[in-house]
PDB file of C-alpha atoms and ligand atoms in Angstrom:
ATOM      1  CA  MET A   1      26.151  -4.193  -2.775  1.00  0.00           C
ATOM      2  CA  ALA A   2      28.850  -1.506  -2.340  1.00  0.00           C
ATOM      3  CA  TYR A   3      28.218   1.767  -4.243  1.00  0.00           C
ATOM      4  CA  ASP A   4      29.839   1.650  -7.521  1.00  0.00           C
ATOM      5  CA  THR A   5      31.779   5.049  -7.947  1.00  0.00           C
ATOM      6  CA  ASP A   6      31.957   4.373 -11.672  1.00  0.00           C
ATOM      7  CA  ASN A   7      28.188   4.297 -12.246  1.00  0.00           C
ATOM      8  CA  ILE A   8      27.151   6.822 -15.036  1.00  0.00           C
ATOM      9  CA  PHE A   9      25.347   9.308 -12.628  1.00  0.00           C
ATOM     10  CA  ALA A  10      28.517   9.434 -10.395  1.00  0.00           C
ATOM     11  CA  LYS A  11      30.337  10.323 -13.505  1.00  0.00           C
ATOM     12  CA  ILE A  12      27.912  13.087 -14.357  1.00  0.00           C
ATOM     13  CA  LEU A  13      28.323  14.386 -10.875  1.00  0.00           C
ATOM     14  CA  ARG A  14      32.125  14.483 -11.203  1.00  0.00           C
ATOM     15  CA  GLY A  15      31.827  16.179 -14.645  1.00  0.00           C
ATOM     16  CA  GLU A  16      33.295  13.140 -16.347  1.00  0.00           C
ATOM     17  CA  ALA A  17      30.170  12.431 -18.321  1.00  0.00           C
ATOM     18  CA  PRO A  18      27.893  14.984 -20.254  1.00  0.00           C
ATOM     19  CA  ALA A  19      24.258  15.865 -19.094  1.00  0.00           C
ATOM     20  CA  PHE A  20      21.552  18.246 -19.984  1.00  0.00           C
ATOM     21  CA  THR A  21      21.325  19.784 -16.620  1.00  0.00           C
ATOM     22  CA  VAL A  22      18.016  21.667 -15.664  1.00  0.00           C
ATOM     23  CA  TYR A  23      18.676  22.383 -11.993  1.00  0.00           C
ATOM     24  CA  GLU A  24      21.491  22.109  -9.456  1.00  0.00           C
ATOM     25  CA  ASP A  25      21.998  23.059  -5.947  1.00  0.00           C
ATOM     26  CA  GLU A  26      24.300  22.053  -2.953  1.00  0.00           C
ATOM     27  CA  HIS A  27      22.463  18.702  -2.599  1.00  0.00           C
ATOM     28  CA  SER A  28      21.034  17.662  -5.744  1.00  0.00           C
ATOM     29  CA  LEU A  29      21.238  17.736  -9.527  1.00  0.00           C
ATOM     30  CA  ALA A  30      18.398  17.464 -12.104  1.00  0.00           C
ATOM     31  CA  PHE A  31      18.931  16.563 -15.862  1.00  0.00           C
ATOM     32  CA  MET A  32      17.129  15.043 -18.753  1.00  0.00           C
ATOM     33  CA  ASP A  33      17.069  11.232 -19.092  1.00  0.00           C
ATOM     34  CA  VAL A  34      18.777  10.419 -22.226  1.00  0.00           C
ATOM     35  CA  MET A  35      16.421   7.448 -22.924  1.00  0.00           C
ATOM     36  CA  PRO A  36      13.213   9.358 -22.187  1.00  0.00           C
ATOM     37  CA  GLN A  37       9.974   7.377 -21.827  1.00  0.00           C
ATOM     38  CA  VAL A  38       8.023  10.650 -22.788  1.00  0.00           C
ATOM     39  CA  ASP A  39       9.157  14.249 -23.679  1.00  0.00           C
ATOM     40  CA  GLY A  40      10.309  15.997 -20.623  1.00  0.00           C
ATOM     41  CA  HIS A  41      11.429  12.898 -18.686  1.00  0.00           C
ATOM     42  CA  THR A  42      13.834  14.369 -16.205  1.00  0.00           C
ATOM     43  CA  LEU A  43      15.948  12.697 -13.496  1.00  0.00           C
ATOM     44  CA  VAL A  44      16.779  14.103  -9.947  1.00  0.00           C
ATOM     45  CA  ILE A  45      19.661  12.746  -8.018  1.00  0.00           C
ATOM     46  CA  PRO A  46      21.205  13.491  -4.662  1.00  0.00           C
ATOM     47  CA  LYS A  47      24.902  14.500  -4.766  1.00  0.00           C
ATOM     48  CA  THR A  48      25.557  12.005  -1.985  1.00  0.00           C
ATOM     49  CA  PRO A  49      26.732   8.625  -3.135  1.00  0.00           C
ATOM     50  CA  ALA A  50      23.670   6.300  -2.416  1.00  0.00           C
ATOM     51  CA  GLU A  51      22.719   3.268  -4.392  1.00  0.00           C
ATOM     52  CA  ASN A  52      19.078   3.240  -3.403  1.00  0.00           C
ATOM     53  CA  LEU A  53      16.372   4.431  -1.071  1.00  0.00           C
ATOM     54  CA  TYR A  54      17.525   2.357   1.717  1.00  0.00           C
ATOM     55  CA  ASP A  55      21.106   3.781   1.630  1.00  0.00           C
ATOM     56  CA  ILE A  56      20.305   7.573   1.948  1.00  0.00           C
ATOM     57  CA  ASP A  57      20.270   9.687   5.046  1.00  0.00           C
ATOM     58  CA  PRO A  58      16.663  10.790   5.556  1.00  0.00           C
ATOM     59  CA  GLN A  59      17.576  14.479   5.737  1.00  0.00           C
ATOM     60  CA  ILE A  60      19.487  14.372   2.425  1.00  0.00           C
ATOM     61  CA  LEU A  61      16.396  12.445   1.105  1.00  0.00           C
ATOM     62  CA  GLY A  62      14.210  15.243   2.162  1.00  0.00           C
ATOM     63  CA  GLN A  63      16.390  17.760   0.439  1.00  0.00           C
ATOM     64  CA  THR A  64      16.348  15.611  -2.677  1.00  0.00           C
ATOM     65  CA  MET A  65      12.567  15.471  -2.561  1.00  0.00           C
ATOM     66  CA  ALA A  66      12.448  19.189  -2.288  1.00  0.00           C
ATOM     67  CA  THR A  67      14.183  19.370  -5.615  1.00  0.00           C
ATOM     68  CA  VAL A  68      11.908  16.680  -7.011  1.00  0.00           C
ATOM     69  CA  GLN A  69       8.962  18.877  -6.089  1.00  0.00           C
ATOM     70  CA  ARG A  70      10.483  22.046  -7.592  1.00  0.00           C
ATOM     71  CA  VAL A  71      11.654  20.426 -10.933  1.00  0.00           C
ATOM     72  CA  ALA A  72       8.268  18.524 -11.246  1.00  0.00           C
ATOM     73  CA  GLU A  73       6.357  21.703 -11.030  1.00  0.00           C
ATOM     74  CA  ALA A  74       8.625  23.245 -13.721  1.00  0.00           C
ATOM     75  CA  VAL A  75       8.343  20.247 -15.972  1.00  0.00           C
ATOM     76  CA  ARG A  76       4.450  20.372 -15.663  1.00  0.00           C
ATOM     77  CA  GLU A  77       4.562  23.980 -16.732  1.00  0.00           C
ATOM     78  CA  ALA A  78       7.160  23.694 -19.414  1.00  0.00           C
ATOM     79  CA  PHE A  79       5.354  20.831 -21.142  1.00  0.00           C
ATOM     80  CA  ALA A  80       1.858  21.946 -20.199  1.00  0.00           C
ATOM     81  CA  VAL A  81       0.781  18.460 -19.003  1.00  0.00           C
ATOM     82  CA  PRO A  82      -2.099  17.740 -16.743  1.00  0.00           C
ATOM     83  CA  GLY A  83      -0.214  14.926 -14.884  1.00  0.00           C
ATOM     84  CA  ILE A  84       3.140  14.225 -13.577  1.00  0.00           C
ATOM     85  CA  MET A  85       4.297  10.750 -12.443  1.00  0.00           C
ATOM     86  CA  ILE A  86       7.429  10.179 -10.144  1.00  0.00           C
ATOM     87  CA  ALA A  87       9.003   6.871 -10.278  1.00  0.00           C
ATOM     88  CA  GLN A  88      11.872   5.515  -8.278  1.00  0.00           C
ATOM     89  CA  LEU A  89      13.259   1.894  -8.639  1.00  0.00           C
ATOM     90  CA  ASN A  90      15.209  -0.023  -6.104  1.00  0.00           C
ATOM     91  CA  GLY A  91      17.177  -3.099  -7.254  1.00  0.00           C
ATOM     92  CA  SER A  92      17.397  -4.832 -10.698  1.00  0.00           C
ATOM     93  CA  ALA A  93      14.299  -6.907  -9.954  1.00  0.00           C
ATOM     94  CA  ALA A  94      12.429  -3.577  -9.743  1.00  0.00           C
ATOM     95  CA  GLY A  95      13.985  -2.406 -13.056  1.00  0.00           C
ATOM     96  CA  GLN A  96      16.831  -0.280 -11.654  1.00  0.00           C
ATOM     97  CA  SER A  97      19.628   0.047 -14.206  1.00  0.00           C
ATOM     98  CA  VAL A  98      21.764   2.802 -12.856  1.00  0.00           C
ATOM     99  CA  PHE A  99      22.904   2.152  -9.249  1.00  0.00           C
ATOM    100  CA  HIS A 100      22.889   5.859  -7.809  1.00  0.00           C
ATOM    101  CA  LEU A 101      19.458   6.831  -6.354  1.00  0.00           C
ATOM    102  CA  HIS A 102      17.280   8.741  -8.700  1.00  0.00           C
ATOM    103  CA  PHE A 103      13.790  10.003  -9.096  1.00  0.00           C
ATOM    104  CA  HIS A 104      12.088   9.862 -12.604  1.00  0.00           C
ATOM    105  CA  ILE A 105       9.772  12.968 -13.387  1.00  0.00           C
ATOM    106  CA  LEU A 106       7.408  11.814 -16.174  1.00  0.00           C
ATOM    107  CA  PRO A 107       4.837  14.159 -17.650  1.00  0.00           C
ATOM    108  CA  ARG A 108       1.616  12.276 -18.342  1.00  0.00           C
ATOM    109  CA  THR A 109      -1.285  13.045 -20.599  1.00  0.00           C
ATOM    110  CA  GLU A 110      -4.304  10.731 -21.127  1.00  0.00           C
ATOM    111  CA  GLY A 111      -3.894   8.790 -24.261  1.00  0.00           C
ATOM    112  CA  ILE A 112      -0.062   9.125 -24.442  1.00  0.00           C
ATOM    113  CA  ASN A 113       1.587   5.910 -23.266  1.00  0.00           C
ATOM    114  CA  LEU A 114       5.110   5.764 -21.951  1.00  0.00           C
ATOM    115  CA  SER A 115       7.780   4.296 -24.068  1.00  0.00           C
ATOM    116  CA  MET A 116       9.713   1.297 -22.881  1.00  0.00           C
ATOM    117  CA  HIS A 117      11.844   1.910 -19.946  1.00  0.00           C
ATOM    118  CA  ALA A 118      15.589   2.728 -20.709  1.00  0.00           C
ATOM    119  CA  ARG A 119      15.479   1.637 -24.239  1.00  0.00           C
ATOM    120  CA  GLU A 120      15.984   4.225 -26.900  1.00  0.00           C
ATOM    121  CA  MET A 121      18.422   7.029 -26.945  1.00  0.00           C
ATOM    122  CA  ALA A 122      16.821  10.469 -27.764  1.00  0.00           C
ATOM    123  CA  ASP A 123      18.179  13.068 -30.187  1.00  0.00           C
ATOM    124  CA  PHE A 124      20.516  15.260 -28.258  1.00  0.00           C
ATOM    125  CA  GLY A 125      19.267  18.441 -29.989  1.00  0.00           C
ATOM    126  CA  LEU A 126      15.715  17.734 -28.818  1.00  0.00           C
ATOM    127  CA  LEU A 127      16.932  16.977 -25.211  1.00  0.00           C
ATOM    128  CA  GLN A 128      18.772  20.315 -25.247  1.00  0.00           C
ATOM    129  CA  GLU A 129      15.619  22.120 -26.277  1.00  0.00           C
ATOM    130  CA  HIS A 130      13.641  20.341 -23.579  1.00  0.00           C
ATOM    131  CA  ALA A 131      16.256  21.144 -20.878  1.00  0.00           C
ATOM    132  CA  GLY A 132      16.120  24.872 -21.966  1.00  0.00           C
ATOM    133  CA  ARG A 133      12.465  24.960 -21.587  1.00  0.00           C
ATOM    134  CA  ILE A 134      12.573  23.722 -18.137  1.00  0.00           C
ATOM    135  CA  ARG A 135      15.486  25.857 -17.012  1.00  0.00           C
ATOM    136  CA  SER A 136      13.455  28.906 -18.385  1.00  0.00           C
ATOM    137  CA  VAL A 137      10.487  28.095 -16.119  1.00  0.00           C
ATOM    138  CA  LEU A 138      12.814  27.635 -13.185  1.00  0.00           C
ATOM    139  CA  GLU A 139      14.550  30.872 -13.863  1.00  0.00           C
ATOM    140  CA  ALA A 140      11.269  32.721 -14.047  1.00  0.00           C
ATOM    141  CA  SER A 141      10.116  31.307 -10.616  1.00  0.00           C
TER     142      SER A 141
HETATM  143  P1  DGP B 201      16.609   3.125 -13.632  1.00  0.00           P
HETATM  144  O1  DGP B 201      16.251   1.944 -14.635  1.00  0.00           O
HETATM  145  O2  DGP B 201      15.468   3.495 -12.774  1.00  0.00           O
HETATM  146  O3  DGP B 201      17.788   2.756 -12.886  1.00  0.00           O
HETATM  147  O4  DGP B 201      16.804   4.376 -14.638  1.00  0.00           O
HETATM  148  C1  DGP B 201      17.812   4.815 -15.300  1.00  0.00           C
HETATM  149  C2  DGP B 201      17.601   5.852 -16.216  1.00  0.00           C
HETATM  150  O5  DGP B 201      18.785   6.418 -16.578  1.00  0.00           O
HETATM  151  C3  DGP B 201      16.907   5.232 -17.531  1.00  0.00           C
HETATM  152  O6  DGP B 201      15.686   5.885 -17.647  1.00  0.00           O
HETATM  153  C4  DGP B 201      17.984   5.613 -18.575  1.00  0.00           C
HETATM  154  C5  DGP B 201      18.741   6.628 -17.909  1.00  0.00           C
HETATM  155  N1  DGP B 201      20.207   6.794 -18.264  1.00  0.00           N
HETATM  156  C6  DGP B 201      21.122   5.813 -18.657  1.00  0.00           C
HETATM  157  N2  DGP B 201      22.236   6.235 -18.955  1.00  0.00           N
HETATM  158  C7  DGP B 201      22.081   7.487 -18.968  1.00  0.00           C
HETATM  159  C8  DGP B 201      23.038   8.624 -19.155  1.00  0.00           C
HETATM  160  O7  DGP B 201      24.292   8.369 -19.498  1.00  0.00           O
HETATM  161  N3  DGP B 201      22.543   9.809 -19.025  1.00  0.00           N
HETATM  162  C9  DGP B 201      21.353  10.076 -18.614  1.00  0.00           C
HETATM  163  N4  DGP B 201      20.983  11.418 -18.612  1.00  0.00           N
HETATM  164  N5  DGP B 201      20.452   9.247 -18.464  1.00  0.00           N
HETATM  165  C10 DGP B 201      20.775   7.987 -18.549  1.00  0.00           C
END
């Protein structure tokens, strides 16, 4: 399938749709998932148009993973959680719903289950507060 330039993450990258951004560099962008499965659920995307894991240049993938590592550490600290889960879905059969490659950063704590995937929109004030918490950790590092 050809990359759809009208997917929501492409629009966020072009500044045509809003996002609660926590980190940005030349190659990647990190922002809050608007339908979080847990508090602190953050997404990291490459700036390069790529639908999934198979489509991306390995070097750009490496740069994206460096951002995943950096932001995951900040999320861990910002939410004071013992565990972080990284998820990445390829194809609708795997549950992918936005067709621009992305990595989910999910804070995990024993006894706290994840909410359903991509189901319920979060309160924007809360997302803004969560994004600020993560940004503060990144700015201090
Ligand atoms: P996936 O199913 O792996 O393709 O995950 C897509 C995620 O993107 C899902 O957790 C919900 C989230 N999402 C959908 N639309 C938007 C949006 O407009 N903004 C943000 N920040 N996240 C979105």
